[in-house]
CSV table of C-alpha atoms in Angstrom, one decimal:
chain,number,residue,atom,x,y,z
A,1,MET,CA,7.6,99.2,61.6
A,2,THR,CA,10.3,101.4,60.1
A,3,ILE,CA,13.6,102.3,61.1
A,4,GLU,CA,13.0,105.3,62.6
A,5,ASP,CA,10.1,104.1,65.0
A,6,ARG,CA,11.4,101.2,66.0
A,7,ASP,CA,11.2,100.7,69.5
A,8,MET,CA,14.2,98.9,71.3
A,9,ASP,CA,13.5,95.9,73.7
A,10,ASP,CA,15.9,94.6,76.0
A,11,GLN,CA,17.7,92.3,73.7
A,12,ASP,CA,18.4,95.1,72.0
A,13,VAL,CA,20.0,97.0,74.9
A,14,THR,CA,22.3,93.9,75.3
A,15,LEU,CA,23.4,94.2,71.9
A,16,LEU,CA,24.3,97.6,72.3
A,17,LEU,CA,26.1,97.4,75.4
A,18,ARG,CA,28.1,94.6,73.7
A,19,GLU,CA,28.7,96.2,70.7
A,20,ALA,CA,30.2,99.9,72.9
A,21,ALA,CA,32.3,97.1,75.2
A,22,GLY,CA,33.6,96.3,72.1
A,23,GLY,CA,35.3,99.0,71.5
A,24,ILE,CA,38.1,98.5,74.1
A,25,GLU,CA,40.6,95.9,74.0
A,26,PRO,CA,41.6,95.3,77.8
A,27,GLY,CA,45.0,94.2,77.4
A,28,ALA,CA,47.2,92.5,79.7
A,29,ALA,CA,46.6,92.5,83.7
A,30,PRO,CA,48.8,94.7,85.5
A,31,TYR,CA,49.1,92.2,88.2
A,32,ALA,CA,51.9,93.6,89.9
A,33,ALA,CA,51.1,97.1,89.6
A,34,VAL,CA,47.9,96.1,91.6
A,35,VAL,CA,49.8,94.2,94.1
A,36,ARG,CA,52.0,97.1,94.4
A,37,GLY,CA,49.0,99.2,94.9
A,38,GLY,CA,47.4,97.1,97.4
A,39,LYS,CA,50.3,97.0,99.6
A,40,ARG,CA,50.7,100.8,99.8
A,41,ARG,CA,46.8,101.0,100.7
A,42,ARG,CA,47.6,98.5,103.4
A,43,ALA,CA,49.9,100.4,104.6
A,44,ARG,CA,47.9,103.9,104.5
A,45,ARG,CA,45.5,102.6,106.8
A,46,TRP,CA,43.2,105.9,106.4
A,47,ALA,CA,41.6,106.9,109.0
A,48,ALA,CA,38.5,108.5,107.7
A,49,GLY,CA,36.1,106.3,109.9
A,50,ALA,CA,39.3,106.1,113.0
A,51,VAL,CA,38.2,102.3,114.3
A,52,THR,CA,40.4,100.6,111.6
A,53,VAL,CA,43.2,102.8,112.6
A,54,LEU,CA,42.7,102.4,115.5
A,55,ALA,CA,42.2,98.7,115.8
A,56,LEU,CA,45.6,98.8,114.1
A,57,THR,CA,47.4,100.9,116.3
A,58,GLY,CA,45.3,99.8,118.6
A,59,VAL,CA,48.5,99.0,121.4
A,60,ALA,CA,50.4,101.5,121.5
A,61,GLY,CA,52.7,104.0,123.8
A,62,THR,CA,54.5,107.0,123.0
A,63,PHE,CA,58.6,107.1,122.2
A,64,GLY,CA,60.5,107.1,125.4
A,65,ALA,CA,62.1,110.7,126.1
A,66,GLY,CA,65.4,110.2,124.2
A,67,ALA,CA,64.0,107.9,121.6
A,68,LEU,CA,62.3,110.7,119.4
A,69,MET,CA,64.6,113.2,118.4
A,70,ASP,CA,66.2,115.4,115.7
A,71,ARG,CA,63.3,117.1,115.2
A,72,PRO,CA,64.0,120.6,113.8
A,73,GLU,CA,61.5,123.3,112.7
A,74,PRO,CA,60.9,122.9,108.8
A,75,VAL,CA,61.7,126.0,106.8
A,76,ALA,CA,58.1,127.2,105.4
A,77,ALA,CA,57.2,126.0,102.1
A,78,GLU,CA,58.6,128.5,98.8
A,79,THR,CA,56.1,129.6,96.1
A,80,ALA,CA,58.6,130.8,93.5
A,81,PRO,CA,58.2,130.2,89.7
A,82,SER,CA,60.8,128.5,88.7
A,83,PRO,CA,60.0,124.7,89.3
A,84,GLU,CA,63.6,124.3,90.7
A,85,ARG,CA,62.7,126.9,93.4
A,86,ARG,CA,58.9,124.7,93.7
A,87,HIS,CA,60.9,121.9,94.1
A,88,VAL,CA,59.6,120.1,91.4
A,89,TYR,CA,62.6,118.6,90.9
A,90,THR,CA,64.1,117.3,94.2
A,91,PRO,CA,61.9,117.0,97.0
A,92,TRP,CA,61.6,118.7,100.4
A,93,VAL,CA,62.9,116.7,103.1
A,94,THR,CA,61.5,117.3,106.6
A,95,PRO,CA,62.8,115.2,108.9
A,96,LEU,CA,60.3,113.9,111.2
A,97,ALA,CA,62.0,111.8,114.1
A,98,THR,CA,64.6,109.2,114.7
A,99,VAL,CA,63.8,105.5,116.1
A,100,ARG,CA,66.4,104.3,117.9
A,101,ASP,CA,65.7,100.5,118.5
A,102,GLY,CA,67.6,98.9,121.6
A,103,ALA,CA,66.7,95.1,120.5
A,104,ASN,CA,68.0,95.1,117.1
A,105,ALA,CA,70.9,97.7,117.6
A,106,SER,CA,70.1,100.0,114.9
A,107,GLU,CA,68.7,103.7,114.4
A,108,LEU,CA,66.2,104.7,111.5
A,109,ARG,CA,65.6,107.7,110.6
A,110,LEU,CA,62.2,109.0,109.6
A,111,SER,CA,61.8,111.8,107.2
A,112,VAL,CA,59.3,113.3,104.8
A,113,GLU,CA,60.1,113.8,100.9
A,114,VAL,CA,57.7,116.5,99.2
A,115,TRP,CA,58.0,116.6,95.4
A,116,GLY,CA,56.2,119.8,94.6
A,117,ALA,CA,53.6,120.5,92.1
A,118,PRO,CA,54.3,120.2,88.2
A,119,ARG,CA,52.7,122.8,86.4
A,120,ASN,CA,52.5,121.2,82.4
A,121,ALA,CA,53.7,118.0,80.7
A,122,ALA,CA,57.3,119.0,80.4
A,123,GLU,CA,57.4,119.2,84.2
A,124,ILE,CA,56.1,115.9,85.0
A,125,ARG,CA,58.4,114.6,82.5
A,126,GLU,CA,61.4,115.9,83.6
A,127,GLN,CA,59.7,115.2,87.6
A,128,LYS,CA,59.5,111.2,86.1
A,129,ALA,CA,63.0,111.2,85.6
A,130,ARG,CA,64.3,112.9,88.4
A,131,MET,CA,61.9,110.3,90.4
A,132,VAL,CA,63.4,107.2,88.6
A,133,ARG,CA,66.9,108.5,89.7
A,134,HIS,CA,65.7,109.1,93.0
A,135,GLY,CA,64.8,105.7,93.7
A,136,VAL,CA,61.2,106.3,94.0
A,137,TRP,CA,59.5,106.3,91.1
A,138,ARG,CA,58.0,102.6,91.7
A,139,ASP,CA,56.0,104.2,93.9
A,140,ARG,CA,55.0,107.3,92.4
A,141,GLU,CA,53.6,105.9,89.2
A,142,SER,CA,50.8,103.8,90.5
A,143,ASP,CA,49.3,107.4,91.7
A,144,PRO,CA,47.4,110.0,89.2
A,145,VAL,CA,50.4,111.9,87.4
A,146,ARG,CA,48.7,115.0,86.7
A,147,PRO,CA,49.6,118.7,86.5
A,148,GLY,CA,48.7,120.4,90.3
A,149,ASP,CA,49.5,116.9,91.9
A,150,VAL,CA,52.1,117.7,95.0
A,151,TRP,CA,53.2,114.0,96.2
A,152,PHE,CA,55.0,113.0,99.3
A,153,SER,CA,56.4,109.8,100.9
A,154,VAL,CA,57.7,108.7,104.2
A,155,VAL,CA,60.9,107.6,103.9
A,156,ALA,CA,63.2,105.3,106.6
A,157,THR,CA,66.9,105.6,106.2
A,158,ARG,CA,69.0,103.1,108.3
A,159,VAL,CA,71.7,105.0,109.5
A,160,GLY,CA,75.1,102.9,109.1
A,161,ASP,CA,74.4,101.4,105.5
A,162,GLY,CA,72.1,104.4,104.4
A,163,ARG,CA,69.4,102.0,103.0
A,164,ARG,CA,66.2,104.0,102.3
A,165,THR,CA,62.9,101.9,102.4
A,166,VAL,CA,59.4,104.0,101.3
A,167,VAL,CA,57.1,103.0,103.9
A,168,VAL,CA,54.2,105.4,102.7
A,169,SER,CA,53.2,107.1,99.7
A,170,GLY,CA,50.5,109.1,98.3
A,171,LEU,CA,49.2,112.1,96.9
A,172,GLU,CA,48.5,115.6,98.8
A,173,GLN,CA,45.0,115.7,99.3
A,174,ALA,CA,43.8,118.6,98.1
A,175,GLY,CA,40.6,120.9,99.7
A,176,GLY,CA,36.8,118.6,100.3
A,177,GLU,CA,36.1,116.6,103.1
A,178,ARG,CA,39.0,115.3,104.8
A,179,PRO,CA,39.6,113.0,108.0
A,180,GLY,CA,40.6,115.2,111.0
A,181,TYR,CA,44.0,113.2,111.1
A,182,VAL,CA,45.2,110.1,109.1
A,183,ALA,CA,47.6,107.8,110.7
A,184,TYR,CA,50.2,105.3,109.3
A,185,ASP,CA,52.1,101.6,110.9
A,186,LEU,CA,55.3,101.6,110.1
A,187,PRO,CA,56.2,98.0,108.7
A,188,GLY,CA,57.0,95.5,111.3
A,189,ASP,CA,60.3,94.4,109.2
A,190,LEU,CA,61.7,97.8,109.7
A,191,VAL,CA,61.2,98.4,113.5
A,192,SER,CA,60.5,96.2,116.6
A,193,GLY,CA,57.2,97.2,117.9
A,194,ARG,CA,55.0,99.6,116.1
A,195,VAL,CA,55.6,102.7,114.8
A,196,VAL,CA,52.8,105.6,113.8
A,197,VAL,CA,53.2,108.3,111.3
A,198,GLY,CA,50.1,110.7,110.9
A,199,HIS,CA,49.0,113.6,109.6
A,200,VAL,CA,46.4,115.8,110.8
A,201,SER,CA,44.8,118.9,108.9
A,202,PRO,CA,45.8,122.6,108.9
A,203,ASP,CA,43.8,124.0,111.3
A,204,VAL,CA,44.8,121.1,114.0
A,205,ARG,CA,46.6,122.2,116.9
A,206,ARG,CA,47.2,119.5,119.3
A,207,ILE,CA,45.9,115.4,118.7
A,208,THR,CA,46.2,113.3,121.7
A,209,TYR,CA,46.1,109.2,121.7
A,210,GLN,CA,44.0,108.9,124.9
A,211,TRP,CA,45.1,105.4,126.6
A,212,ARG,CA,43.3,103.3,128.8
A,213,ASP,CA,46.2,103.9,131.4
A,214,GLY,CA,47.0,107.8,130.5
A,215,SER,CA,47.3,109.8,127.1
A,216,SER,CA,50.3,110.8,124.8
A,217,ASP,CA,50.2,114.5,123.0
A,218,PRO,CA,52.6,113.8,119.8
A,219,GLY,CA,54.1,117.0,118.8
A,220,LEU,CA,52.8,118.4,115.6
A,221,ILE,CA,55.8,119.0,112.5
A,222,GLN,CA,55.0,121.7,109.5
A,223,VAL,CA,56.2,119.4,106.7
A,224,ALA,CA,57.7,121.4,104.3
A,225,GLY,CA,55.5,121.2,101.0
A,226,LEU,CA,52.0,120.1,102.6
A,227,LYS,CA,49.8,121.9,104.4
A,228,ASP,CA,48.8,119.2,107.1
A,229,ARG,CA,51.2,118.8,110.3
A,230,TRP,CA,52.8,115.8,111.0
A,231,PHE,CA,53.4,113.7,113.9
A,232,ALA,CA,55.4,110.4,115.2
A,233,LEU,CA,54.3,108.0,118.1
A,234,ARG,CA,55.6,104.9,119.2
A,235,ALA,CA,53.7,101.9,119.4
A,236,ASP,CA,54.1,99.5,122.3
A,237,ALA,CA,52.0,96.2,122.7
A,238,GLY,CA,51.7,97.1,126.3
A,239,ARG,CA,49.0,99.7,126.1
A,240,ARG,CA,45.0,99.8,124.7
A,241,LEU,CA,44.1,102.7,122.9
A,242,ARG,CA,40.6,104.2,124.4
A,243,ALA,CA,40.0,107.1,121.4
A,244,ILE,CA,42.0,110.0,119.5
A,245,THR,CA,41.0,113.5,120.2
A,246,THR,CA,41.9,116.4,118.0
A,247,VAL,CA,41.8,120.0,118.8
A,248,ASP,CA,41.6,123.2,116.4
A,249,ALA,CA,42.9,126.8,116.6
A,250,ALA,CA,39.6,127.9,117.2
A,251,GLY,CA,39.5,124.9,120.3
A,252,GLU,CA,37.0,122.7,119.4
A,253,SER,CA,37.9,119.3,119.4
A,254,LYS,CA,36.6,116.4,118.0
A,255,THR,CA,37.0,112.6,119.1
A,256,TRP,CA,37.0,109.5,117.4
A,257,PRO,CA,36.6,106.1,119.9
A,258,ALA,CA,39.0,103.1,119.4
A,259,SER,CA,36.1,100.9,119.0
B,1,MET,CA,50.6,80.2,107.9
B,2,GLY,CA,53.1,80.8,104.9
B,3,ASP,CA,50.9,77.9,102.9
B,4,ARG,CA,48.2,79.6,103.4
B,5,LYS,CA,49.5,82.9,102.0
B,6,GLN,CA,50.5,81.8,99.4
B,7,ALA,CA,47.5,80.1,98.2
B,8,LEU,CA,45.8,83.3,98.5
B,9,ASP,CA,48.3,85.3,96.5
B,10,GLU,CA,47.9,82.3,93.8
B,11,GLU,CA,44.2,82.5,94.4
B,12,PHE,CA,44.5,87.0,93.9
B,13,HIS,CA,47.0,86.4,90.6
B,14,GLY,CA,44.1,84.3,88.8
B,15,PHE,CA,41.3,86.3,90.0
B,16,VAL,CA,42.9,89.2,88.2
B,17,MET,CA,44.1,87.8,85.3
B,18,SER,CA,40.9,86.0,84.5
B,19,ARG,CA,38.7,88.8,85.5
B,20,TRP,CA,40.4,91.9,84.1
B,21,PRO,CA,39.1,91.8,80.7
B,22,ARG,CA,35.8,92.0,81.6
B,23,LEU,CA,36.2,94.4,84.3
B,24,MET,CA,37.4,96.6,82.0
B,25,ARG,CA,34.7,96.3,79.8
B,26,THR,CA,32.2,97.3,82.5
B,27,ALA,CA,34.2,100.2,83.6
B,28,PHE,CA,34.3,101.6,80.6
B,29,LEU,CA,30.6,101.6,79.9
B,30,LEU,CA,30.5,102.9,82.8
B,31,THR,CA,33.5,105.8,82.4
B,32,GLY,CA,33.2,106.2,78.2
B,33,GLU,CA,37.2,106.6,78.2
B,34,ARG,CA,39.9,104.0,78.6
B,35,HIS,CA,42.2,105.3,81.2
B,36,ALA,CA,39.3,106.3,83.4
B,37,ALA,CA,38.8,102.9,83.1
B,38,GLU,CA,41.4,101.2,83.7
B,39,ASP,CA,42.2,103.1,86.5
B,40,LEU,CA,38.7,102.3,88.4
B,41,VAL,CA,39.0,98.9,87.8
B,42,GLN,CA,42.8,98.8,89.2
B,43,SER,CA,42.2,101.0,92.2
B,44,SER,CA,39.2,98.6,92.8
B,45,LEU,CA,41.7,95.6,92.1
B,46,GLU,CA,44.1,97.3,95.0
B,47,ARG,CA,41.4,97.6,96.9
B,48,ALA,CA,40.5,94.0,97.0
B,49,TYR,CA,44.2,92.8,97.5
B,50,VAL,CA,43.8,94.7,101.2
B,51,SER,CA,41.3,92.6,101.7
B,52,TRP,CA,41.8,89.4,100.3
B,53,ARG,CA,41.5,86.7,103.0
B,54,ARG,CA,38.2,88.4,103.9
B,55,VAL,CA,36.9,88.5,100.5
B,56,SER,CA,37.8,85.1,99.5
B,57,ALA,CA,36.6,83.2,103.0
B,58,ALA,CA,33.4,84.8,101.9
B,59,GLY,CA,32.9,83.0,99.1
B,60,ASP,CA,31.7,85.5,96.0
B,61,PRO,CA,34.9,87.8,94.8
B,62,ASP,CA,33.0,88.7,92.0
B,63,ALA,CA,30.5,90.8,93.9
B,64,TYR,CA,32.6,91.9,96.2
B,65,VAL,CA,34.8,93.6,93.4
B,66,ARG,CA,31.7,94.7,91.8
B,67,ARG,CA,30.5,96.4,94.6
B,68,ILE,CA,34.1,98.3,95.2
B,69,LEU,CA,34.0,99.2,91.4
B,70,ILE,CA,30.6,100.7,91.4
B,71,ASN,CA,31.4,102.6,94.7
B,72,ALA,CA,34.2,104.0,93.4
B,73,HIS,CA,32.8,105.1,90.3
B,74,ALA,CA,29.7,106.7,92.2
B,75,ARG,CA,32.1,108.5,94.2
B,76,ARG,CA,34.4,109.9,91.6
B,77,HIS,CA,31.1,111.0,89.4
B,78,ARG,CA,30.1,112.9,92.6
B,79,ARG,CA,33.3,114.8,92.7
B,80,LYS,CA,33.3,115.4,89.2
B,81,LEU,CA,29.5,116.0,88.4
B,82,LYS,CA,29.8,119.7,87.1
B,83,GLU,CA,32.9,119.2,84.8
B,84,TYR,CA,31.6,116.2,83.8
B,85,LEU,CA,27.9,117.4,82.5
B,86,ARG,CA,29.7,120.2,81.1
B,87,ALA,CA,31.7,118.4,79.1
B,88,ARG,CA,28.9,115.5,78.2
B,89,ASP,CA,27.0,118.6,76.7
B,90,GLU,CA,29.6,119.9,74.6
B,91,VAL,CA,29.4,116.8,72.6
B,92,GLN,CA,26.2,116.3,71.9
B,93,GLU,CA,25.7,115.2,68.4
B,94,TRP,CA,22.7,112.8,67.6
B,95,ASP,CA,23.5,112.8,63.6
B,96,GLU,CA,23.0,109.2,62.3
B,97,PRO,CA,26.7,107.8,61.5
B,98,GLU,CA,27.2,106.2,57.7
B,99,ARG,CA,27.5,102.2,58.7
B,100,ASP,CA,29.0,100.6,55.9
B,101,ASP,CA,32.2,100.5,57.0
B,102,ARG,CA,34.8,100.2,59.5
B,103,MET,CA,34.8,103.7,60.1
B,104,ALA,CA,31.1,103.8,60.6
B,105,GLN,CA,31.5,100.8,63.6
B,106,ALA,CA,33.6,103.3,65.8
B,107,GLU,CA,31.3,106.1,65.3
B,108,ASP,CA,28.2,103.6,66.5
B,109,ARG,CA,30.1,102.8,69.4
B,110,SER,CA,31.6,106.7,70.1
B,111,MET,CA,27.5,107.1,69.7
B,112,LEU,CA,26.1,104.5,72.4
B,113,LEU,CA,29.1,105.6,74.6
B,114,ARG,CA,27.8,109.3,74.3
B,115,ALA,CA,24.4,107.9,74.8
B,116,LEU,CA,25.5,105.8,78.1
B,117,ALA,CA,27.7,108.9,79.1
B,118,ARG,CA,24.5,111.3,79.2
B,119,LEU,CA,22.5,108.8,81.5
B,120,PRO,CA,22.6,110.0,85.2
B,121,ALA,CA,25.3,107.9,87.2
B,122,ARG,CA,22.8,105.6,89.1
B,123,GLN,CA,20.8,105.2,85.7
B,124,ARG,CA,23.9,104.2,84.0
B,125,GLU,CA,25.1,101.8,86.7
B,126,ALA,CA,21.8,100.2,86.7
B,127,VAL,CA,21.7,100.0,83.0
B,128,VAL,CA,25.2,98.4,82.5
B,129,LEU,CA,25.1,95.8,85.7
B,130,ARG,CA,21.3,94.8,84.6
B,131,TYR,CA,21.8,94.5,80.5
B,132,TRP,CA,26.0,93.9,80.6
B,133,GLU,CA,26.8,92.4,83.7
B,134,ASP,CA,23.5,90.3,83.2
B,135,LEU,CA,22.7,90.4,86.9
B,136,THR,CA,19.6,90.3,88.5
B,137,GLU,CA,17.9,93.2,90.0
B,138,THR,CA,18.4,91.3,93.4
B,139,GLN,CA,22.4,91.5,92.4
B,140,ALA,CA,22.1,95.0,91.3
B,141,ALA,CA,20.8,96.2,94.2
B,142,GLU,CA,24.0,94.6,96.1
B,143,ALA,CA,26.3,96.0,93.9
B,144,MET,CA,24.8,99.3,93.8
B,145,GLY,CA,24.2,99.4,97.5
B,146,CYS,CA,20.4,100.4,97.0
B,147,SER,CA,17.1,98.7,96.8
B,148,VAL,CA,15.6,96.5,94.9
B,149,GLY,CA,12.8,99.5,93.7
B,150,ALA,CA,15.7,101.6,93.6
B,151,VAL,CA,17.4,99.2,90.5
B,152,LYS,CA,14.1,99.1,88.7
B,153,SER,CA,13.3,102.9,88.6
B,154,ASN,CA,16.8,103.4,87.7
B,155,THR,CA,17.1,100.8,84.6
B,156,ALA,CA,13.4,101.5,83.5
B,157,LYS,CA,14.9,106.0,83.5
B,158,GLY,CA,17.7,104.8,81.7
B,159,ILE,CA,15.9,102.3,79.0
B,160,ALA,CA,13.4,105.3,78.5
B,161,LYS,CA,16.2,107.7,77.5
B,162,LEU,CA,17.9,105.3,75.3
B,163,ARG,CA,14.9,104.8,73.6
B,164,ALA,CA,14.0,108.0,72.8
B,165,ILE,CA,17.0,108.2,71.0
B,166,PRO,CA,16.2,107.5,67.2
B,167,GLY,CA,19.8,106.7,65.8
B,168,LEU,CA,20.2,103.9,68.7
B,169,ALA,CA,17.1,102.6,67.5
B,170,ALA,CA,17.9,102.4,63.9
B,171,MET,CA,21.4,100.8,64.9
B,172,VAL,CA,20.2,97.8,65.7
B,173,THR,CA,18.6,97.0,63.2
B,174,SER,CA,21.2,98.0,60.5
B,175,GLY,CA,24.7,97.2,60.2
B,176,GLY,CA,24.3,93.3,60.6
B,177,ARG,CA,24.3,93.0,64.5
B,178,ARG,CA,21.1,91.5,65.3
């Protein structure tokens, strides 16, 4: 049998794969980054099938009339050529809500910070330096860093000492199949009870949380720099969620049952 | 409660540290690129972290993470299918490399990776799971979320395509690798 017409047997395939796999030096496991990313994923609670998120936020109520305040309409996103005007180096900041926590006599301001998309390697480098200074790079670095990516974070700022906590962060999802809404559960160590923030696709005009004893329609907020519209809800252990419904601009509704 | 959490954290830490090299090599064979492999493994382990309590209780974390990894690879491949195929077509080279030095070995590896990359994703996954991970057809089917028959079919087609590349068959009998 010549080299040219020799056939490979199973053992040969195994040897070839072993050879190819030997071409990489795996390096040390990035354990800390894995855990950090895992915690962030846990916080995100993507709602693709709704069930997971609904189970998570499943006992909720709306904010009281005075609990969610200060919701100014943000300015529309700019599309200017310079990186400064595209907010590549400083984020757009859109207030979402102020949560007054009577139990802890504290006040927490929730806002969405959006970093514009860098267009090249130089802008990526400078954006990283600015994010490091801004104190968000540790949350940013585990997501891919590529030209064209818009990165956002939901920041909770404690009124009084100004302590900032990034509670949720991620890349804006562009195009493709997307769930009608996404909801995140804020960590319980920040507020008593539960606070949910979420966003709906741009075509959605209304979102309704249907409880067993009523319903709530959180207002939608256009966050500067993002296409999606955002909302906030305060969770309460006394209510059971039945379903979430979204209604788009054409009046079409979609419902995700809680179970 | 705290002790239980600490035990789970320690268990997860041990799992990550011990499985990272193997998972990286599997991902490398699937993606053909180091950074893509790192990204795939890290995101798979992040997902495992989220469900670690349940994963740990189920008793077979390797199978669970393997399933996540294969799913993630399949999803990414679907999303980038066009670009992927175009890129691979551009680097099609099957000249037999020189094989008497380190450079030749690197070229061999490159050739192997290109050969793998030319396989459709499911065939590549089946070949890698069966021949690199050394899984049974049943285990591979579980990891790929398909039937045993589909694993057999994808493996056979993938192997047939590899066998059809003369340079690969020749590599096995030269360079001292047998």
